[in-house]
Structure formats: C-alpha cells, structure tokens
Amino acid sequence: QGCTQKYIVKNYFYYYLFKFSAALGEEIFYITFLPFTYWNIDHSVSRRMIIVWSIVMYIGQVSKDILKWPRPLSPPVVKLEMRTNAEYGMPSTHAMAATAISFSFFIATMNQYKYPFELGLAAAFVFSTLVCLSRLYTGMHTVLDVIGGALISAVLLVLLYPAWDTIDHLLLTSPFCPLFSIVVPLVLCYNYPKLDYYSPTRGDTTTILGATAGATVGFWLNNQFTASAHTGMSVQPGLPLASSTVVFVLARFFTGILVVLLTRWLMKSAVLGVLGYRYQFPMGDLQARRRLEVEVPYKFVTYSCVGLTATVLVPLLHQLLGLL
C-alpha cells in the first residue's frame, strides 16, 4: 500500500541522485560493471570482486529471510520502489553489495595500479555511502538496516581477504572447480529458507549464484586453455587515455554487453519454454514461475549461461574482432 502513496518531488537533484544511486545496487549495475572490469581492467580484480559479491549477497539475502525484520512502515515514510517492498529489511543488501564491490575493487587494485591511496579510499567510501543513503531516501530501509548491512559486509571482507589468493588459485586450477561451482550453488538455492509468502529474495539469490557459477566455470576454462589475461595496463587510473584506447574500451564494452543481453534473452525464453512444457503452464503464468521447481532452474541456468558467456565467449569474440 505504501508503494502507491502519492508524493511531490521538491528537490529533483536529490531525487535523481538517489534514484540513480539505488540502481547501483541492482542487476543493471552488476550486469554492466562486473563484466566491464573483466573485459577492460584486470581478470584477477574481476574474479575477486565476483566471488566476494556472491558470498556477501548470499549471506545478506538469507539473513533477511531468517531475521524477518520488516521494512519501514508507509506512512510515515514514502516508498519509491515497488518490487523489493515484498522483501524483509535487515540487513540492506544494497548496502552490503555497495560496500563489498567498492572496497574489494579498491583493495584488489591498490597494489596493481598507480593512484593515490586516499583517492581510492575516498571513491570507495563515496560510492558505498551514496548507495546506503539512497535506501533511506527511497524509504526502503531504516538507518539500522543500512548500518547493519555495511558492517556485515565489512566484516566479511576482513575475513575473506586473507584467503583471496588461495580461493582464486583453487578456482583456477582445481579439477573439481566446475563441479563444485555448479553443485554447491544449486544446493544452496534449493535449500533456501522458506517463507509463508512469496518474496523475490530466493529468485534474486539464484540469479546471483547462477551468474557466479557460470563465471567461475569460465575462469577455470580460460585458465585450462591458457587464455591470455587482459591486465588493462592502458587504462590505469592516473594515466591519460589515448583516443584509440577509449575507442577499444567502448568497443569491447558495447560488443560484450550486446552479446550478454542477447544470451540472457535467448536463455530465458528457451529455459522457460522447456520448463513450461515439463510442468504444463503457459509462459505468462507468473504464479507458476514462482514455484521452487521452476524458479530455481529457470534463473540458475539462464544466468549461469550469462556468466559463462561473459567470461569465455565474449573474450573470444573480442579476439576475433581484434579488440584485445
């Protein structure tokens, strides 16, 4: 009910700033920024970010459905979003994702690229702060939700950092990596905490774990076939970008995103068609798509193919087009 509450925008700067900042914690950001780092900056940085992001988001999503803390009441707050209103509030996974992505990117790049330490730290802090404030502005979280999410993410980063190199080495070299990367996320998705009503948290978690599973298998395949690791030395922060470099970066990005979005569309249609035939429901039946036996394979297969495409097929296409 709160989502349909009428409101008047009195400050358009804050309105668009925080609406944009809120989008930095959603799929549109993940599906663009994470592949961008893989195609244009550094493979090792991207791998660490994706692993940290998936672990942090899984713990955050599960915590929500275990704690079952409600979101802020409306009224008095005005809620500017509708989809996520069905989820519980504590912790804010937007705050968790923003903290994890920004600070893992900062930590992973500070020893590889030459830029002022203070600048990198400030950028990570500003990014995560904007996303956290957007959750308050849009009425989706309390201050406690946001602080709790940021703190949980920070603690997980501290715990994971000493094992970064070990985890990365195992994911690249272990012969059990593909099996582990598929089976463990699937088990977690099928055993996700059950609620009395439908919430998009299970579907979102499956999307994240599926994309990570596909990407992880892609990392392993690239290492097995000794794919050249693009280190992005030409786009180091602090160095002037030549016009030709900018063209190559943009060409890699837009070509890759086009292929990724096409893969997502094709796989959604194909997998949903197969499941609809298997369980006898029309593709437009939203209630059927929310069932466990449909939602998990539908989203897991779709996004694992997206992750695999982004890490294997797109770099091969870049090589064929001479964009590396």
mmCIF file of N, CA and C in Angstrom, residues 77-142:
data_model
loop_
_atom_site.group_PDB
_atom_site.id
_atom_site.type_symbol
_atom_site.label_atom_id
_atom_site.label_comp_id
_atom_site.label_asym_id
_atom_site.label_seq_id
_atom_site.Cartn_x
_atom_site.Cartn_y
_atom_site.Cartn_z
ATOM 1 N N VAL A 77 6.850 6.857 6.138
ATOM 2 C CA VAL A 77 7.769 7.053 5.016
ATOM 3 C C VAL A 77 7.017 6.871 3.708
ATOM 4 N N VAL A 78 7.575 7.438 2.644
ATOM 5 C CA VAL A 78 7.054 7.247 1.297
ATOM 6 C C VAL A 78 8.021 6.321 0.566
ATOM 7 N N LYS A 79 7.516 5.224 0.029
ATOM 8 C CA LYS A 79 8.359 4.247 -0.655
ATOM 9 C C LYS A 79 8.348 4.509 -2.152
ATOM 10 N N LEU A 80 9.531 4.667 -2.711
ATOM 11 C CA LEU A 80 9.670 4.999 -4.121
ATOM 12 C C LEU A 80 9.910 3.774 -4.988
ATOM 13 N N GLU A 81 9.973 2.598 -4.399
ATOM 14 C CA GLU A 81 10.159 1.362 -5.147
ATOM 15 C C GLU A 81 9.033 0.397 -4.815
ATOM 16 N N MET A 82 8.751 -0.499 -5.749
ATOM 17 C CA MET A 82 7.656 -1.445 -5.528
ATOM 18 C C MET A 82 8.138 -2.883 -5.412
ATOM 19 N N ARG A 83 9.070 -3.276 -6.293
ATOM 20 C CA ARG A 83 9.433 -4.695 -6.369
ATOM 21 C C ARG A 83 10.007 -5.222 -5.066
ATOM 22 N N THR A 84 10.979 -4.496 -4.491
ATOM 23 C CA THR A 84 11.671 -5.009 -3.313
ATOM 24 C C THR A 84 10.879 -4.818 -2.030
ATOM 25 N N ASN A 85 9.697 -4.210 -2.104
ATOM 26 C CA ASN A 85 8.914 -3.996 -0.894
ATOM 27 C C ASN A 85 8.445 -5.313 -0.283
ATOM 28 N N ALA A 86 8.382 -6.376 -1.104
ATOM 29 C CA ALA A 86 7.943 -7.675 -0.594
ATOM 30 C C ALA A 86 9.020 -8.361 0.237
ATOM 31 N N GLU A 87 10.254 -7.847 0.198
ATOM 32 C CA GLU A 87 11.341 -8.435 0.969
ATOM 33 C C GLU A 87 11.379 -7.859 2.379
ATOM 34 N N TYR A 88 12.083 -8.563 3.247
ATOM 35 C CA TYR A 88 12.343 -8.035 4.582
ATOM 36 C C TYR A 88 13.466 -7.008 4.500
ATOM 37 N N GLY A 89 13.696 -6.302 5.621
ATOM 38 C CA GLY A 89 14.586 -5.162 5.577
ATOM 39 C C GLY A 89 16.008 -5.373 6.053
ATOM 40 N N MET A 90 16.195 -6.128 7.111
ATOM 41 C CA MET A 90 17.501 -6.221 7.762
ATOM 42 C C MET A 90 18.244 -7.497 7.348
ATOM 43 N N PRO A 91 19.460 -7.381 6.814
ATOM 44 C CA PRO A 91 20.241 -6.185 6.515
ATOM 45 C C PRO A 91 19.945 -5.673 5.108
ATOM 46 N N SER A 92 20.364 -4.451 4.819
ATOM 47 C CA SER A 92 20.219 -3.892 3.479
ATOM 48 C C SER A 92 21.246 -4.537 2.559
ATOM 49 N N THR A 93 20.764 -5.304 1.585
ATOM 50 C CA THR A 93 21.704 -5.953 0.658
ATOM 51 C C THR A 93 22.273 -4.951 -0.342
ATOM 52 N N HIS A 94 21.565 -3.835 -0.566
ATOM 53 C CA HIS A 94 22.153 -2.764 -1.368
ATOM 54 C C HIS A 94 23.411 -2.245 -0.676
ATOM 55 N N ALA A 95 23.295 -2.002 0.626
ATOM 56 C CA ALA A 95 24.451 -1.514 1.390
ATOM 57 C C ALA A 95 25.563 -2.552 1.408
ATOM 58 N N MET A 96 25.197 -3.818 1.524
ATOM 59 C CA MET A 96 26.196 -4.884 1.549
ATOM 60 C C MET A 96 26.924 -4.980 0.213
ATOM 61 N N ALA A 97 26.156 -4.969 -0.880
ATOM 62 C CA ALA A 97 26.766 -5.094 -2.203
ATOM 63 C C ALA A 97 27.652 -3.896 -2.522
ATOM 64 N N ALA A 98 27.164 -2.692 -2.200
ATOM 65 C CA ALA A 98 27.941 -1.491 -2.491
ATOM 66 C C ALA A 98 29.254 -1.486 -1.720
ATOM 67 N N THR A 99 29.193 -1.862 -0.457
ATOM 68 C CA THR A 99 30.407 -1.913 0.362
ATOM 69 C C THR A 99 31.362 -2.974 -0.151
ATOM 70 N N ALA A 100 30.834 -4.151 -0.469
ATOM 71 C CA ALA A 100 31.672 -5.250 -0.936
ATOM 72 C C ALA A 100 32.337 -4.936 -2.266
ATOM 73 N N ILE A 101 31.563 -4.431 -3.229
ATOM 74 C CA ILE A 101 32.099 -4.177 -4.559
ATOM 75 C C ILE A 101 33.108 -3.032 -4.545
ATOM 76 N N SER A 102 32.743 -1.917 -3.910
ATOM 77 C CA SER A 102 33.623 -0.747 -3.943
ATOM 78 C C SER A 102 34.934 -0.999 -3.206
ATOM 79 N N PHE A 103 34.863 -1.611 -2.025
ATOM 80 C CA PHE A 103 36.090 -1.798 -1.248
ATOM 81 C C PHE A 103 36.901 -2.992 -1.736
ATOM 82 N N SER A 104 36.261 -4.024 -2.281
ATOM 83 C CA SER A 104 37.044 -5.121 -2.853
ATOM 84 C C SER A 104 37.757 -4.650 -4.120
ATOM 85 N N PHE A 105 37.115 -3.784 -4.894
ATOM 86 C CA PHE A 105 37.772 -3.208 -6.069
ATOM 87 C C PHE A 105 38.969 -2.360 -5.644
ATOM 88 N N PHE A 106 38.771 -1.562 -4.607
ATOM 89 C CA PHE A 106 39.853 -0.715 -4.097
ATOM 90 C C PHE A 106 41.018 -1.559 -3.575
ATOM 91 N N ILE A 107 40.715 -2.570 -2.777
ATOM 92 C CA ILE A 107 41.765 -3.412 -2.193
ATOM 93 C C ILE A 107 42.516 -4.192 -3.276
ATOM 94 N N ALA A 108 41.765 -4.689 -4.279
ATOM 95 C CA ALA A 108 42.384 -5.514 -5.316
ATOM 96 C C ALA A 108 43.234 -4.706 -6.288
ATOM 97 N N THR A 109 42.952 -3.403 -6.409
ATOM 98 C CA THR A 109 43.687 -2.606 -7.395
ATOM 99 C C THR A 109 44.775 -1.724 -6.787
ATOM 100 N N MET A 110 44.735 -1.503 -5.482
ATOM 101 C CA MET A 110 45.651 -0.505 -4.907
ATOM 102 C C MET A 110 47.124 -0.909 -5.034
ATOM 103 N N ASN A 111 47.412 -2.207 -5.119
ATOM 104 C CA ASN A 111 48.803 -2.641 -5.266
ATOM 105 C C ASN A 111 49.184 -2.931 -6.712
ATOM 106 N N GLN A 112 48.197 -2.866 -7.624
ATOM 107 C CA GLN A 112 48.462 -3.176 -9.025
ATOM 108 C C GLN A 112 48.496 -1.942 -9.908
ATOM 109 N N TYR A 113 47.829 -0.890 -9.484
ATOM 110 C CA TYR A 113 47.739 0.323 -10.281
ATOM 111 C C TYR A 113 48.239 1.520 -9.482
ATOM 112 N N LYS A 114 48.819 2.472 -10.170
ATOM 113 C CA LYS A 114 49.376 3.645 -9.513
ATOM 114 C C LYS A 114 48.325 4.751 -9.425
ATOM 115 N N TYR A 115 47.767 4.931 -8.253
ATOM 116 C CA TYR A 115 46.870 6.054 -7.983
ATOM 117 C C TYR A 115 46.947 6.356 -6.495
ATOM 118 N N PRO A 116 46.626 7.577 -6.093
ATOM 119 C CA PRO A 116 46.721 7.942 -4.677
ATOM 120 C C PRO A 116 45.822 7.065 -3.802
ATOM 121 N N PHE A 117 46.397 6.544 -2.744
ATOM 122 C CA PHE A 117 45.642 5.695 -1.818
ATOM 123 C C PHE A 117 44.412 6.425 -1.298
ATOM 124 N N GLU A 118 44.572 7.685 -0.939
ATOM 125 C CA GLU A 118 43.459 8.461 -0.379
ATOM 126 C C GLU A 118 42.338 8.622 -1.387
ATOM 127 N N LEU A 119 42.700 8.780 -2.666
ATOM 128 C CA LEU A 119 41.688 8.931 -3.709
ATOM 129 C C LEU A 119 40.857 7.660 -3.855
ATOM 130 N N GLY A 120 41.527 6.510 -3.874
ATOM 131 C CA GLY A 120 40.815 5.241 -3.995
ATOM 132 C C GLY A 120 39.914 4.981 -2.812
ATOM 133 N N LEU A 121 40.421 5.265 -1.622
ATOM 134 C CA LEU A 121 39.628 5.074 -0.404
ATOM 135 C C LEU A 121 38.412 5.995 -0.405
ATOM 136 N N ALA A 122 38.612 7.249 -0.798
ATOM 137 C CA ALA A 122 37.514 8.206 -0.839
ATOM 138 C C ALA A 122 36.460 7.794 -1.862
ATOM 139 N N ALA A 123 36.902 7.297 -3.018
ATOM 140 C CA ALA A 123 35.955 6.870 -4.053
ATOM 141 C C ALA A 123 35.106 5.695 -3.569
ATOM 142 N N ALA A 124 35.743 4.717 -2.909
ATOM 143 C CA ALA A 124 35.001 3.570 -2.380
ATOM 144 C C ALA A 124 34.009 4.019 -1.318
ATOM 145 N N PHE A 125 34.431 4.942 -0.459
ATOM 146 C CA PHE A 125 33.565 5.438 0.604
ATOM 147 C C PHE A 125 32.375 6.209 0.027
ATOM 148 N N VAL A 126 32.635 7.072 -0.952
ATOM 149 C CA VAL A 126 31.555 7.864 -1.556
ATOM 150 C C VAL A 126 30.554 6.957 -2.272
ATOM 151 N N PHE A 127 31.068 5.983 -3.024
ATOM 152 C CA PHE A 127 30.187 5.059 -3.747
ATOM 153 C C PHE A 127 29.256 4.325 -2.786
ATOM 154 N N SER A 128 29.832 3.702 -1.770
ATOM 155 C CA SER A 128 29.019 2.931 -0.826
ATOM 156 C C SER A 128 28.080 3.833 -0.030
ATOM 157 N N THR A 129 28.527 5.036 0.303
ATOM 158 C CA THR A 129 27.683 5.967 1.059
ATOM 159 C C THR A 129 26.479 6.413 0.244
ATOM 160 N N LEU A 130 26.690 6.706 -1.036
ATOM 161 C CA LEU A 130 25.576 7.115 -1.891
ATOM 162 C C LEU A 130 24.515 6.023 -1.990
ATOM 163 N N VAL A 131 24.967 4.784 -2.158
ATOM 164 C CA VAL A 131 24.014 3.679 -2.248
ATOM 165 C C VAL A 131 23.273 3.507 -0.925
ATOM 166 N N CYS A 132 23.985 3.616 0.190
ATOM 167 C CA CYS A 132 23.350 3.482 1.505
ATOM 168 C C CYS A 132 22.320 4.584 1.733
ATOM 169 N N LEU A 133 22.679 5.814 1.393
ATOM 170 C CA LEU A 133 21.750 6.932 1.577
ATOM 171 C C LEU A 133 20.533 6.800 0.665
ATOM 172 N N SER A 134 20.726 6.204 -0.513
ATOM 173 C CA SER A 134 19.599 6.030 -1.433
ATOM 174 C C SER A 134 18.526 5.124 -0.838
ATOM 175 N N ARG A 135 18.937 4.175 -0.010
ATOM 176 C CA ARG A 135 17.955 3.258 0.596
ATOM 177 C C ARG A 135 17.118 3.977 1.651
ATOM 178 N N LEU A 136 17.699 4.978 2.279
ATOM 179 C CA LEU A 136 16.931 5.794 3.227
ATOM 180 C C LEU A 136 16.015 6.743 2.472
ATOM 181 N N TYR A 137 16.529 7.363 1.429
ATOM 182 C CA TYR A 137 15.747 8.335 0.660
ATOM 183 C C TYR A 137 14.536 7.680 0.010
ATOM 184 N N THR A 138 14.724 6.482 -0.544
ATOM 185 C CA THR A 138 13.614 5.798 -1.216
ATOM 186 C C THR A 138 12.660 5.128 -0.243
ATOM 187 N N GLY A 139 12.954 5.199 1.055
ATOM 188 C CA GLY A 139 12.047 4.663 2.062
ATOM 189 C C GLY A 139 12.061 3.158 2.203
ATOM 190 N N MET A 140 13.109 2.510 1.689
ATOM 191 C CA MET A 140 13.138 1.052 1.678
ATOM 192 C C MET A 140 13.835 0.450 2.893
ATOM 193 N N HIS A 141 14.605 1.260 3.631
ATOM 194 C CA HIS A 141 15.339 0.727 4.772
ATOM 195 C C HIS A 141 15.420 1.755 5.894
ATOM 196 N N THR A 142 15.622 1.239 7.090
ATOM 197 C CA THR A 142 15.907 2.097 8.232
ATOM 198 C C THR A 142 17.413 2.342 8.300
#
